[in-house]
Each structure stands twice: as structure tokens, then as C-alpha cells.
Amino acid sequence: MVGLSVGEKHFIQGGIAQDLRSDGRKRLTYRPIYVETGVIPQAHGSARVRLGATDVIASVKAELGKPSALQPDKGKIAIYVDCSPTAAPMFEGRGGEELSTELSVALQRCLLGGKSGAGAGIDPTSLVVVEGKVCWDLYIDGLVISSDGNLLDALAAAIKAALSNTGIPKVDVAAETRSDEQPEVNISDEEFLQFDTSGIPVIVTLTKVGRHYIVDATSEEESQMSSAVSISVNRKGHICGLTKHGGVGLDPSIILDMISVAKHVSEQLINKLDSEIAAAEASEEES
């Protein structure tokens, strides 16, 4: 927890009320975002995202598996987050474990849709090799290296960048296989299929401080919040997921207004993130 004096609290709250935050930003302005791809050679895809002093890494591992009997036409996706104890004092011990679980669940809710897969930002049907028999299982791991607020948005951006960097090996399936047998597959070492990230949303977290809400809150600003709503929005402006944190309830009309603001802010964030990902991948190819 960030320890602030009464004067510091009034300064932060007053600045937000006047649309001039302590670091000079307006209420709906993000900190500069920096993206680096291919940071973990052993992974199928990886990326590092820095948002101010918040620093996170996401990696993607793909393994062949078998679809579940209930969803034979879909691959499986799992998202796990780990908070490094050195990222912030509150991450030591159980505090880090609880936050890791909270972030993992929130990312799954915002990026993977409901239990049926409806509204998923990552399409699980694209991971199927042979319906009911062979699919790709994606393991997405996030690591918080340094924390200065807005971890959920930063992790979602890193996952989007890591998936853009992901190459899934091409799989050839043996033609002659009986319907009751598991088909033989050959995994290519040379041909890779690029993951389509056009439909993957970004997460915009709106943090309510006093009567106003802000995006990309720092740790100090988060310490003054009454509640926050994280909304995942794709390029088409469709809402893919929503999660709320903080104890204070919100009127439905305020949530609807937050969704409208998130849609507007997401356009700029997606364009900026796509530009940074393209620049990072071009830099990776050059090196």
C-alpha cells in the first residue's frame, strides 16, 4: 500500500478534479508505452511492455493437446500471472499470490469471454488441428517486473504484443487414420503460422477518484480510488469483457458512461500499441 500524507492525498485528488494530474497528464491520457518483442527465445512468442514505471513481460508457449469432449471444435488457452516479489513491497508473501490470482482471473474474463467462449477476444476455434482429436494448447504467462499502477492494462498489452510475435509450427496430419484412432501428426521445424491478433482487445481501466475517473492510474492514484472498472474493447469497438474492483458500488448509468469513455480511449490505445508492436518487430528482424 502506498503511504501518503494528508497533503499529498489532497494534491492528487485536487489535480484530478482540475484535469491536471501530478505527472502533468489529463484524466484520459496514458503514460508513454514502450514495446519490445522476442525477449524470451525459448517461447513461441514474447513481449515486454513498459507503461511509465510499470514493467511487465508476457510469453506464449504452444503445445499439441486434445480438445475437451464438451468443446471439440476449440483449442485451450490458459493465462497465468506471477508478480515478482521485487516489483513492489506488497508483492512479498501472500500479497503477491493473491494479486497474481486476481490478475489471472481478470485477464481470462476480459480476453477469453465467458465459459462458453462467447465474446472471446482470442478465438479458440483457430487452434483446432483436427476437430475432436488434436488442437493447440496455448499457455500465456505474464510476469510483473516493476509496478507503478495499471497492471491489468499493461499485461493485456503485453499479451497482445506477445501473440503478435507468436509463430505456431505448421502441422501436417496423416491422411489415413481410422475415426476411432488418434491421428499421426508431423510438426514442422521450418514453417510457422502467424497468430492473427486483429481481434484481440486492449483493456482500458477507468479508476474512480472522487467524482471523476482516470485512465492509466499510478500506484499513488490507485491508493485514492473508490472503485475501478476494467473494460476490454476490440478494434471494432465491441466490448469483450468487463471486471470491477474496489469495494464501492457504482450506479449503472456511471458504468454505461465508463464503457462509452473506454470505447473512445481504446481507439487511441490500439493505434498506439499496434504502431509500437510493428516498430518492435521491425527492430527485432533487423537485429
PDB file of C-alpha atoms in Angstrom:
ATOM      1  CA  MET A   1       0.000   0.000   0.000  1.00  0.00           C
ATOM      2  CA  VAL A   2       1.291   3.462  -0.873  1.00  0.00           C
ATOM      3  CA  GLY A   3       1.777   5.630   2.231  1.00  0.00           C
ATOM      4  CA  LEU A   4       0.744   9.249   1.570  1.00  0.00           C
ATOM      5  CA  SER A   5       0.375  12.268   3.826  1.00  0.00           C
ATOM      6  CA  VAL A   6      -2.931  14.147   4.023  1.00  0.00           C
ATOM      7  CA  GLY A   7      -1.422  16.952   1.923  1.00  0.00           C
ATOM      8  CA  GLU A   8      -0.293  14.524  -0.782  1.00  0.00           C
ATOM      9  CA  LYS A   9      -3.745  12.942  -0.906  1.00  0.00           C
ATOM     10  CA  HIS A  10      -5.402  16.360  -1.326  1.00  0.00           C
ATOM     11  CA  PHE A  11      -2.863  17.258  -4.028  1.00  0.00           C
ATOM     12  CA  ILE A  12      -3.621  14.103  -6.048  1.00  0.00           C
ATOM     13  CA  GLN A  13      -7.392  14.403  -5.635  1.00  0.00           C
ATOM     14  CA  GLY A  14      -7.386  18.139  -6.395  1.00  0.00           C
ATOM     15  CA  GLY A  15      -5.282  17.683  -9.518  1.00  0.00           C
ATOM     16  CA  ILE A  16      -7.638  15.004 -10.855  1.00  0.00           C
ATOM     17  CA  ALA A  17     -10.647  17.254 -10.151  1.00  0.00           C
ATOM     18  CA  GLN A  18      -8.974  20.034 -12.196  1.00  0.00           C
ATOM     19  CA  ASP A  19      -7.946  17.634 -15.020  1.00  0.00           C
ATOM     20  CA  LEU A  20      -4.244  18.158 -14.286  1.00  0.00           C
ATOM     21  CA  ARG A  21      -2.668  15.106 -12.661  1.00  0.00           C
ATOM     22  CA  SER A  22       0.536  15.192 -10.606  1.00  0.00           C
ATOM     23  CA  ASP A  23       2.637  13.992 -13.589  1.00  0.00           C
ATOM     24  CA  GLY A  24       1.104  16.593 -15.941  1.00  0.00           C
ATOM     25  CA  ARG A  25      -1.343  14.277 -17.730  1.00  0.00           C
ATOM     26  CA  LYS A  26      -5.041  14.872 -18.290  1.00  0.00           C
ATOM     27  CA  ARG A  27      -7.568  12.437 -16.834  1.00  0.00           C
ATOM     28  CA  LEU A  28      -7.897  10.338 -20.018  1.00  0.00           C
ATOM     29  CA  THR A  29      -4.243  10.311 -21.105  1.00  0.00           C
ATOM     30  CA  TYR A  30      -1.971   7.249 -20.907  1.00  0.00           C
ATOM     31  CA  ARG A  31       1.697   7.363 -19.978  1.00  0.00           C
ATOM     32  CA  PRO A  32       4.154   6.676 -22.862  1.00  0.00           C
ATOM     33  CA  ILE A  33       4.053   2.997 -23.829  1.00  0.00           C
ATOM     34  CA  TYR A  34       7.133   1.064 -24.984  1.00  0.00           C
ATOM     35  CA  VAL A  35       7.099  -2.412 -26.536  1.00  0.00           C
ATOM     36  CA  GLU A  36       9.903  -4.922 -27.083  1.00  0.00           C
ATOM     37  CA  THR A  37       9.207  -8.293 -28.765  1.00  0.00           C
ATOM     38  CA  GLY A  38      11.092 -11.604 -28.832  1.00  0.00           C
ATOM     39  CA  VAL A  39      12.526 -11.125 -25.340  1.00  0.00           C
ATOM     40  CA  ILE A  40      12.336 -14.855 -24.411  1.00  0.00           C
ATOM     41  CA  PRO A  41      13.963 -17.010 -27.146  1.00  0.00           C
ATOM     42  CA  GLN A  42      12.609 -20.324 -25.765  1.00  0.00           C
ATOM     43  CA  ALA A  43       8.967 -19.196 -26.083  1.00  0.00           C
ATOM     44  CA  HIS A  44       6.880 -19.303 -29.265  1.00  0.00           C
ATOM     45  CA  GLY A  45       6.235 -15.593 -28.737  1.00  0.00           C
ATOM     46  CA  SER A  46       7.064 -12.976 -26.106  1.00  0.00           C
ATOM     47  CA  ALA A  47       6.955  -9.255 -25.420  1.00  0.00           C
ATOM     48  CA  ARG A  48       7.876  -6.711 -22.800  1.00  0.00           C
ATOM     49  CA  VAL A  49       5.730  -3.632 -22.193  1.00  0.00           C
ATOM     50  CA  ARG A  50       6.630  -0.578 -20.139  1.00  0.00           C
ATOM     51  CA  LEU A  51       3.966   1.913 -19.102  1.00  0.00           C
ATOM     52  CA  GLY A  52       5.739   4.595 -17.115  1.00  0.00           C
ATOM     53  CA  ALA A  53       7.457   2.719 -14.260  1.00  0.00           C
ATOM     54  CA  THR A  54       5.176  -0.315 -14.688  1.00  0.00           C
ATOM     55  CA  ASP A  55       7.151  -3.057 -16.450  1.00  0.00           C
ATOM     56  CA  VAL A  56       5.681  -6.440 -17.480  1.00  0.00           C
ATOM     57  CA  ILE A  57       6.577  -9.420 -19.696  1.00  0.00           C
ATOM     58  CA  ALA A  58       4.254 -11.892 -21.436  1.00  0.00           C
ATOM     59  CA  SER A  59       5.278 -15.159 -23.084  1.00  0.00           C
ATOM     60  CA  VAL A  60       3.355 -17.716 -25.147  1.00  0.00           C
ATOM     61  CA  LYS A  61       4.025 -21.458 -25.283  1.00  0.00           C
ATOM     62  CA  ALA A  62       2.081 -23.722 -27.667  1.00  0.00           C
ATOM     63  CA  GLU A  63       1.742 -27.484 -27.145  1.00  0.00           C
ATOM     64  CA  LEU A  64      -0.303 -30.056 -29.034  1.00  0.00           C
ATOM     65  CA  GLY A  65      -3.150 -31.477 -26.999  1.00  0.00           C
ATOM     66  CA  LYS A  66      -6.632 -32.936 -27.287  1.00  0.00           C
ATOM     67  CA  PRO A  67      -9.795 -30.780 -27.262  1.00  0.00           C
ATOM     68  CA  SER A  68     -12.235 -31.332 -24.418  1.00  0.00           C
ATOM     69  CA  ALA A  69     -15.239 -33.550 -25.125  1.00  0.00           C
ATOM     70  CA  LEU A  70     -17.588 -30.644 -24.371  1.00  0.00           C
ATOM     71  CA  GLN A  71     -15.843 -28.301 -26.845  1.00  0.00           C
ATOM     72  CA  PRO A  72     -14.333 -30.496 -29.584  1.00  0.00           C
ATOM     73  CA  ASP A  73     -14.040 -27.560 -32.019  1.00  0.00           C
ATOM     74  CA  LYS A  74     -11.925 -25.372 -29.724  1.00  0.00           C
ATOM     75  CA  GLY A  75      -8.344 -25.282 -28.519  1.00  0.00           C
ATOM     76  CA  LYS A  76      -7.459 -24.469 -24.924  1.00  0.00           C
ATOM     77  CA  ILE A  77      -6.000 -21.231 -23.598  1.00  0.00           C
ATOM     78  CA  ALA A  78      -4.684 -20.646 -20.086  1.00  0.00           C
ATOM     79  CA  ILE A  79      -3.440 -17.350 -18.667  1.00  0.00           C
ATOM     80  CA  TYR A  80      -1.237 -17.200 -15.560  1.00  0.00           C
ATOM     81  CA  VAL A  81       0.332 -14.136 -13.940  1.00  0.00           C
ATOM     82  CA  ASP A  82       3.223 -14.047 -11.495  1.00  0.00           C
ATOM     83  CA  CYS A  83       4.141 -10.942  -9.511  1.00  0.00           C
ATOM     84  CA  SER A  84       7.852 -10.732  -8.749  1.00  0.00           C
ATOM     85  CA  PRO A  85       8.434 -10.039  -5.023  1.00  0.00           C
ATOM     86  CA  THR A  86      10.928  -7.334  -6.046  1.00  0.00           C
ATOM     87  CA  ALA A  87       8.296  -5.433  -8.081  1.00  0.00           C
ATOM     88  CA  ALA A  88       6.672  -3.879  -5.006  1.00  0.00           C
ATOM     89  CA  PRO A  89       6.824  -4.443  -1.218  1.00  0.00           C
ATOM     90  CA  MET A  90       3.171  -5.586  -1.152  1.00  0.00           C
ATOM     91  CA  PHE A  91       4.043  -8.484  -3.509  1.00  0.00           C
ATOM     92  CA  GLU A  92       6.022 -10.283  -0.815  1.00  0.00           C
ATOM     93  CA  GLY A  93       4.320 -13.358   0.688  1.00  0.00           C
ATOM     94  CA  ARG A  94       0.589 -13.886   0.303  1.00  0.00           C
ATOM     95  CA  GLY A  95       0.008 -10.383  -1.081  1.00  0.00           C
ATOM     96  CA  GLY A  96       1.765 -11.327  -4.316  1.00  0.00           C
ATOM     97  CA  GLU A  97      -0.074 -14.655  -4.579  1.00  0.00           C
ATOM     98  CA  GLU A  98      -3.490 -13.030  -4.117  1.00  0.00           C
ATOM     99  CA  LEU A  99      -2.771 -10.302  -6.676  1.00  0.00           C
ATOM    100  CA  SER A 100      -1.408 -12.880  -9.159  1.00  0.00           C
ATOM    101  CA  THR A 101      -4.661 -14.872  -8.883  1.00  0.00           C
ATOM    102  CA  GLU A 102      -6.780 -11.707  -9.172  1.00  0.00           C
ATOM    103  CA  LEU A 103      -4.921 -10.542 -12.302  1.00  0.00           C
ATOM    104  CA  SER A 104      -5.058 -14.021 -13.902  1.00  0.00           C
ATOM    105  CA  VAL A 105      -8.831 -14.261 -13.388  1.00  0.00           C
ATOM    106  CA  ALA A 106      -9.417 -10.696 -14.631  1.00  0.00           C
ATOM    107  CA  LEU A 107      -7.353 -11.301 -17.793  1.00  0.00           C
ATOM    108  CA  GLN A 108      -9.202 -14.544 -18.514  1.00  0.00           C
ATOM    109  CA  ARG A 109     -12.538 -12.785 -18.037  1.00  0.00           C
ATOM    110  CA  CYS A 110     -11.583  -9.843 -20.263  1.00  0.00           C
ATOM    111  CA  LEU A 111      -9.733 -11.747 -23.016  1.00  0.00           C
ATOM    112  CA  LEU A 112     -11.356 -15.194 -23.111  1.00  0.00           C
ATOM    113  CA  GLY A 113     -15.024 -14.268 -22.678  1.00  0.00           C
ATOM    114  CA  GLY A 114     -17.492 -16.467 -20.793  1.00  0.00           C
ATOM    115  CA  LYS A 115     -17.166 -20.178 -20.030  1.00  0.00           C
ATOM    116  CA  SER A 116     -18.805 -20.976 -23.371  1.00  0.00           C
ATOM    117  CA  GLY A 117     -16.167 -18.880 -25.140  1.00  0.00           C
ATOM    118  CA  ALA A 118     -18.763 -16.325 -26.234  1.00  0.00           C
ATOM    119  CA  GLY A 119     -17.235 -12.886 -26.673  1.00  0.00           C
ATOM    120  CA  ALA A 120     -13.676 -14.226 -26.560  1.00  0.00           C
ATOM    121  CA  GLY A 121     -11.030 -11.787 -27.743  1.00  0.00           C
ATOM    122  CA  ILE A 122      -8.758 -14.741 -28.561  1.00  0.00           C
ATOM    123  CA  ASP A 123     -10.544 -17.154 -30.912  1.00  0.00           C
ATOM    124  CA  PRO A 124     -10.101 -20.754 -29.601  1.00  0.00           C
ATOM    125  CA  THR A 125     -11.524 -22.298 -32.798  1.00  0.00           C
ATOM    126  CA  SER A 126      -8.418 -21.147 -34.686  1.00  0.00           C
ATOM    127  CA  LEU A 127      -6.331 -23.508 -32.513  1.00  0.00           C
ATOM    128  CA  VAL A 128      -8.007 -26.720 -33.702  1.00  0.00           C
ATOM    129  CA  VAL A 129      -5.922 -29.017 -35.959  1.00  0.00           C
ATOM    130  CA  VAL A 130      -8.341 -31.986 -36.181  1.00  0.00           C
ATOM    131  CA  GLU A 131     -11.765 -31.451 -34.624  1.00  0.00           C
ATOM    132  CA  GLY A 132     -12.249 -33.528 -31.504  1.00  0.00           C
ATOM    133  CA  LYS A 133      -8.766 -35.039 -31.700  1.00  0.00           C
ATOM    134  CA  VAL A 134      -5.881 -32.566 -31.996  1.00  0.00           C
ATOM    135  CA  CYS A 135      -5.590 -28.920 -31.011  1.00  0.00           C
ATOM    136  CA  TRP A 136      -3.043 -26.417 -29.845  1.00  0.00           C
ATOM    137  CA  ASP A 137      -2.997 -25.579 -26.132  1.00  0.00           C
ATOM    138  CA  LEU A 138      -1.770 -22.024 -25.519  1.00  0.00           C
ATOM    139  CA  TYR A 139      -0.083 -21.233 -22.210  1.00  0.00           C
ATOM    140  CA  ILE A 140       0.203 -17.472 -21.722  1.00  0.00           C
ATOM    141  CA  ASP A 141       2.374 -16.389 -18.802  1.00  0.00           C
ATOM    142  CA  GLY A 142       2.631 -12.842 -17.503  1.00  0.00           C
ATOM    143  CA  LEU A 143       5.338 -11.560 -15.184  1.00  0.00           C
ATOM    144  CA  VAL A 144       5.212  -8.258 -13.301  1.00  0.00           C
ATOM    145  CA  ILE A 145       8.780  -6.951 -13.021  1.00  0.00           C
ATOM    146  CA  SER A 146       8.032  -3.472 -11.689  1.00  0.00           C
ATOM    147  CA  SER A 147       4.741  -1.998 -10.527  1.00  0.00           C
ATOM    148  CA  ASP A 148       3.574   1.608 -10.593  1.00  0.00           C
ATOM    149  CA  GLY A 149      -0.126   1.057 -11.179  1.00  0.00           C
ATOM    150  CA  ASN A 150      -2.410  -0.098 -14.012  1.00  0.00           C
ATOM    151  CA  LEU A 151      -1.048  -3.641 -14.151  1.00  0.00           C
ATOM    152  CA  LEU A 152      -4.089  -5.111 -15.931  1.00  0.00           C
ATOM    153  CA  ASP A 153      -3.876  -2.781 -18.959  1.00  0.00           C
ATOM    154  CA  ALA A 154      -0.104  -3.286 -19.207  1.00  0.00           C
ATOM    155  CA  LEU A 155      -0.400  -7.097 -19.023  1.00  0.00           C
ATOM    156  CA  ALA A 156      -3.150  -7.149 -21.664  1.00  0.00           C
ATOM    157  CA  ALA A 157      -0.966  -5.010 -23.957  1.00  0.00           C
ATOM    158  CA  ALA A 158       1.982  -7.368 -23.389  1.00  0.00           C
ATOM    159  CA  ILE A 159      -0.198 -10.414 -24.182  1.00  0.00           C
ATOM    160  CA  LYS A 160      -1.432  -8.786 -27.405  1.00  0.00           C
ATOM    161  CA  ALA A 161       2.181  -7.986 -28.388  1.00  0.00           C
ATOM    162  CA  ALA A 162       3.391 -11.495 -27.449  1.00  0.00           C
ATOM    163  CA  LEU A 163       0.643 -13.145 -29.520  1.00  0.00           C
ATOM    164  CA  SER A 164       1.532 -10.879 -32.448  1.00  0.00           C
ATOM    165  CA  ASN A 165       5.088 -12.190 -32.055  1.00  0.00           C
ATOM    166  CA  THR A 166       3.916 -15.830 -31.848  1.00  0.00           C
ATOM    167  CA  GLY A 167       4.655 -18.315 -34.613  1.00  0.00           C
ATOM    168  CA  ILE A 168       2.817 -21.649 -34.284  1.00  0.00           C
ATOM    169  CA  PRO A 169       4.528 -24.554 -36.121  1.00  0.00           C
ATOM    170  CA  LYS A 170       2.660 -25.885 -39.164  1.00  0.00           C
ATOM    171  CA  VAL A 171       1.152 -29.331 -38.535  1.00  0.00           C
ATOM    172  CA  ASP A 172       0.674 -31.997 -41.218  1.00  0.00           C
ATOM    173  CA  VAL A 173      -1.877 -34.702 -40.397  1.00  0.00           C
ATOM    174  CA  ALA A 174      -1.592 -38.236 -41.769  1.00  0.00           C
ATOM    175  CA  ALA A 175      -4.451 -38.809 -44.239  1.00  0.00           C
ATOM    176  CA  GLU A 176      -5.215 -42.455 -43.454  1.00  0.00           C
ATOM    177  CA  THR A 177      -6.495 -42.618 -39.918  1.00  0.00           C
ATOM    178  CA  ARG A 178      -9.492 -44.556 -38.582  1.00  0.00           C
ATOM    179  CA  SER A 179     -12.157 -42.420 -36.916  1.00  0.00           C
ATOM    180  CA  ASP A 180     -11.528 -44.036 -33.533  1.00  0.00           C
ATOM    181  CA  GLU A 181      -7.734 -43.516 -33.645  1.00  0.00           C
ATOM    182  CA  GLN A 182      -5.660 -40.525 -32.686  1.00  0.00           C
ATOM    183  CA  PRO A 183      -4.181 -39.204 -35.970  1.00  0.00           C
ATOM    184  CA  GLU A 184      -0.426 -39.065 -36.560  1.00  0.00           C
ATOM    185  CA  VAL A 185       0.949 -35.567 -36.912  1.00  0.00           C
ATOM    186  CA  ASN A 186       4.208 -34.089 -38.146  1.00  0.00           C
ATOM    187  CA  ILE A 187       5.277 -30.759 -36.658  1.00  0.00           C
ATOM    188  CA  SER A 188       7.318 -28.573 -38.969  1.00  0.00           C
ATOM    189  CA  ASP A 189      10.580 -27.066 -37.718  1.00  0.00           C
ATOM    190  CA  GLU A 190      10.710 -24.538 -40.560  1.00  0.00           C
ATOM    191  CA  GLU A 191       7.156 -23.388 -41.364  1.00  0.00           C
ATOM    192  CA  PHE A 192       5.260 -21.297 -38.842  1.00  0.00           C
ATOM    193  CA  LEU A 193       1.771 -19.838 -38.914  1.00  0.00           C
ATOM    194  CA  GLN A 194       1.461 -16.293 -37.638  1.00  0.00           C
ATOM    195  CA  PHE A 195      -1.160 -15.718 -34.980  1.00  0.00           C
ATOM    196  CA  ASP A 196      -3.978 -13.369 -36.057  1.00  0.00           C
ATOM    197  CA  THR A 197      -4.170 -10.629 -33.431  1.00  0.00           C
ATOM    198  CA  SER A 198      -6.562  -8.289 -35.264  1.00  0.00           C
ATOM    199  CA  GLY A 199      -9.466  -9.260 -32.991  1.00  0.00           C
ATOM    200  CA  ILE A 200      -7.544  -9.228 -29.707  1.00  0.00           C
ATOM    201  CA  PRO A 201      -8.785  -6.409 -27.488  1.00  0.00           C
ATOM    202  CA  VAL A 202      -6.980  -3.972 -25.250  1.00  0.00           C
ATOM    203  CA  ILE A 203      -8.062  -3.404 -21.670  1.00  0.00           C
ATOM    204  CA  VAL A 204      -8.925   0.112 -20.529  1.00  0.00           C
ATOM    205  CA  THR A 205      -9.167   0.501 -16.751  1.00  0.00           C
ATOM    206  CA  LEU A 206     -11.105   3.528 -15.525  1.00  0.00           C
ATOM    207  CA  THR A 207     -10.250   4.352 -11.918  1.00  0.00           C
ATOM    208  CA  LYS A 208     -12.736   6.486  -9.949  1.00  0.00           C
ATOM    209  CA  VAL A 209     -11.138   9.067  -7.673  1.00  0.00           C
ATOM    210  CA  GLY A 210     -13.620  11.432  -6.056  1.00  0.00           C
ATOM    211  CA  ARG A 211     -16.265  12.349  -8.649  1.00  0.00           C
ATOM    212  CA  HIS A 212     -14.029  11.729 -11.670  1.00  0.00           C
ATOM    213  CA  TYR A 213     -12.404   8.738 -13.343  1.00  0.00           C
ATOM    214  CA  ILE A 214      -8.987   8.459 -14.912  1.00  0.00           C
ATOM    215  CA  VAL A 215      -7.113   6.024 -17.160  1.00  0.00           C
ATOM    216  CA  ASP A 216      -3.675   4.512 -16.514  1.00  0.00           C
ATOM    217  CA  ALA A 217      -3.611   5.316 -12.806  1.00  0.00           C
ATOM    218  CA  THR A 218      -0.267   5.274 -10.977  1.00  0.00           C
ATOM    219  CA  SER A 219       0.107   3.433  -7.660  1.00  0.00           C
ATOM    220  CA  GLU A 220      -0.388   6.698  -5.753  1.00  0.00           C
ATOM    221  CA  GLU A 221      -3.582   7.464  -7.684  1.00  0.00           C
ATOM    222  CA  GLU A 222      -4.860   3.896  -7.177  1.00  0.00           C
ATOM    223  CA  SER A 223      -4.413   4.317  -3.415  1.00  0.00           C
ATOM    224  CA  GLN A 224      -7.056   7.105  -3.582  1.00  0.00           C
ATOM    225  CA  MET A 225      -9.624   5.232  -5.677  1.00  0.00           C
ATOM    226  CA  SER A 226     -13.109   4.272  -4.533  1.00  0.00           C
ATOM    227  CA  SER A 227     -13.539   1.689  -7.312  1.00  0.00           C
ATOM    228  CA  ALA A 228     -12.290   0.796 -10.798  1.00  0.00           C
ATOM    229  CA  VAL A 229     -13.785  -0.858 -13.878  1.00  0.00           C
ATOM    230  CA  SER A 230     -11.649  -2.668 -16.472  1.00  0.00           C
ATOM    231  CA  ILE A 231     -13.238  -2.973 -19.915  1.00  0.00           C
ATOM    232  CA  SER A 232     -11.767  -4.936 -22.821  1.00  0.00           C
ATOM    233  CA  VAL A 233     -12.544  -3.398 -26.216  1.00  0.00           C
ATOM    234  CA  ASN A 234     -11.535  -4.680 -29.654  1.00  0.00           C
ATOM    235  CA  ARG A 235     -10.772  -2.738 -32.832  1.00  0.00           C
ATOM    236  CA  LYS A 236     -14.428  -2.741 -33.873  1.00  0.00           C
ATOM    237  CA  GLY A 237     -15.454  -1.111 -30.609  1.00  0.00           C
ATOM    238  CA  HIS A 238     -17.083  -4.301 -29.307  1.00  0.00           C
ATOM    239  CA  ILE A 239     -16.948  -4.998 -25.566  1.00  0.00           C
ATOM    240  CA  CYS A 240     -15.268  -8.380 -24.977  1.00  0.00           C
ATOM    241  CA  GLY A 241     -15.277  -8.405 -21.188  1.00  0.00           C
ATOM    242  CA  LEU A 242     -15.643  -6.317 -18.042  1.00  0.00           C
ATOM    243  CA  THR A 243     -14.479  -6.660 -14.465  1.00  0.00           C
ATOM    244  CA  LYS A 244     -14.825  -4.372 -11.434  1.00  0.00           C
ATOM    245  CA  HIS A 245     -12.506  -3.970  -8.447  1.00  0.00           C
ATOM    246  CA  GLY A 246     -12.788  -1.876  -5.315  1.00  0.00           C
ATOM    247  CA  GLY A 247     -15.455  -2.052  -2.632  1.00  0.00           C
ATOM    248  CA  VAL A 248     -17.672   0.914  -3.528  1.00  0.00           C
ATOM    249  CA  GLY A 249     -20.684   0.205  -5.749  1.00  0.00           C
ATOM    250  CA  LEU A 250     -21.325   2.102  -8.969  1.00  0.00           C
ATOM    251  CA  ASP A 251     -24.617   3.293 -10.415  1.00  0.00           C
ATOM    252  CA  PRO A 252     -25.468   1.528 -13.711  1.00  0.00           C
ATOM    253  CA  SER A 253     -25.575   4.892 -15.508  1.00  0.00           C
ATOM    254  CA  ILE A 254     -21.962   5.567 -14.432  1.00  0.00           C
ATOM    255  CA  ILE A 255     -20.851   2.139 -15.698  1.00  0.00           C
ATOM    256  CA  LEU A 256     -22.531   2.830 -19.061  1.00  0.00           C
ATOM    257  CA  ASP A 257     -20.725   6.172 -19.244  1.00  0.00           C
ATOM    258  CA  MET A 258     -17.434   4.427 -18.367  1.00  0.00           C
ATOM    259  CA  ILE A 259     -17.997   1.936 -21.200  1.00  0.00           C
ATOM    260  CA  SER A 260     -18.577   4.820 -23.630  1.00  0.00           C
ATOM    261  CA  VAL A 261     -15.360   6.532 -22.467  1.00  0.00           C
ATOM    262  CA  ALA A 262     -13.421   3.241 -22.671  1.00  0.00           C
ATOM    263  CA  LYS A 263     -14.525   2.762 -26.296  1.00  0.00           C
ATOM    264  CA  HIS A 264     -13.238   6.236 -27.176  1.00  0.00           C
ATOM    265  CA  VAL A 265      -9.924   5.821 -25.319  1.00  0.00           C
ATOM    266  CA  SER A 266      -9.374   2.307 -26.720  1.00  0.00           C
ATOM    267  CA  GLU A 267      -9.147   3.599 -30.310  1.00  0.00           C
ATOM    268  CA  GLN A 268      -6.093   5.709 -29.470  1.00  0.00           C
ATOM    269  CA  LEU A 269      -4.573   2.948 -27.331  1.00  0.00           C
ATOM    270  CA  ILE A 270      -4.989   0.278 -30.047  1.00  0.00           C
ATOM    271  CA  ASN A 271      -3.444   2.534 -32.720  1.00  0.00           C
ATOM    272  CA  LYS A 272      -0.518   3.440 -30.454  1.00  0.00           C
ATOM    273  CA  LEU A 273       0.034  -0.178 -29.382  1.00  0.00           C
ATOM    274  CA  ASP A 274      -0.130  -1.508 -32.967  1.00  0.00           C
ATOM    275  CA  SER A 275       2.410   1.131 -34.021  1.00  0.00           C
ATOM    276  CA  GLU A 276       4.753   0.180 -31.157  1.00  0.00           C
ATOM    277  CA  ILE A 277       4.395  -3.568 -31.908  1.00  0.00           C
ATOM    278  CA  ALA A 278       5.178  -3.017 -35.608  1.00  0.00           C
ATOM    279  CA  ALA A 279       8.253  -0.942 -34.708  1.00  0.00           C
ATOM    280  CA  ALA A 280       9.428  -3.555 -32.161  1.00  0.00           C
ATOM    281  CA  GLU A 281       9.073  -6.418 -34.651  1.00  0.00           C
ATOM    282  CA  ALA A 282      10.901  -4.443 -37.355  1.00  0.00           C
ATOM    283  CA  SER A 283      13.712  -3.772 -34.865  1.00  0.00           C
ATOM    284  CA  GLU A 284      13.800  -7.484 -33.898  1.00  0.00           C
ATOM    285  CA  GLU A 285      14.114  -8.542 -37.563  1.00  0.00           C
ATOM    286  CA  GLU A 286      16.972  -6.096 -38.140  1.00  0.00           C
ATOM    287  CA  SER A 287      18.925  -7.454 -35.186  1.00  0.00           C
TER     288      SER A 287
END
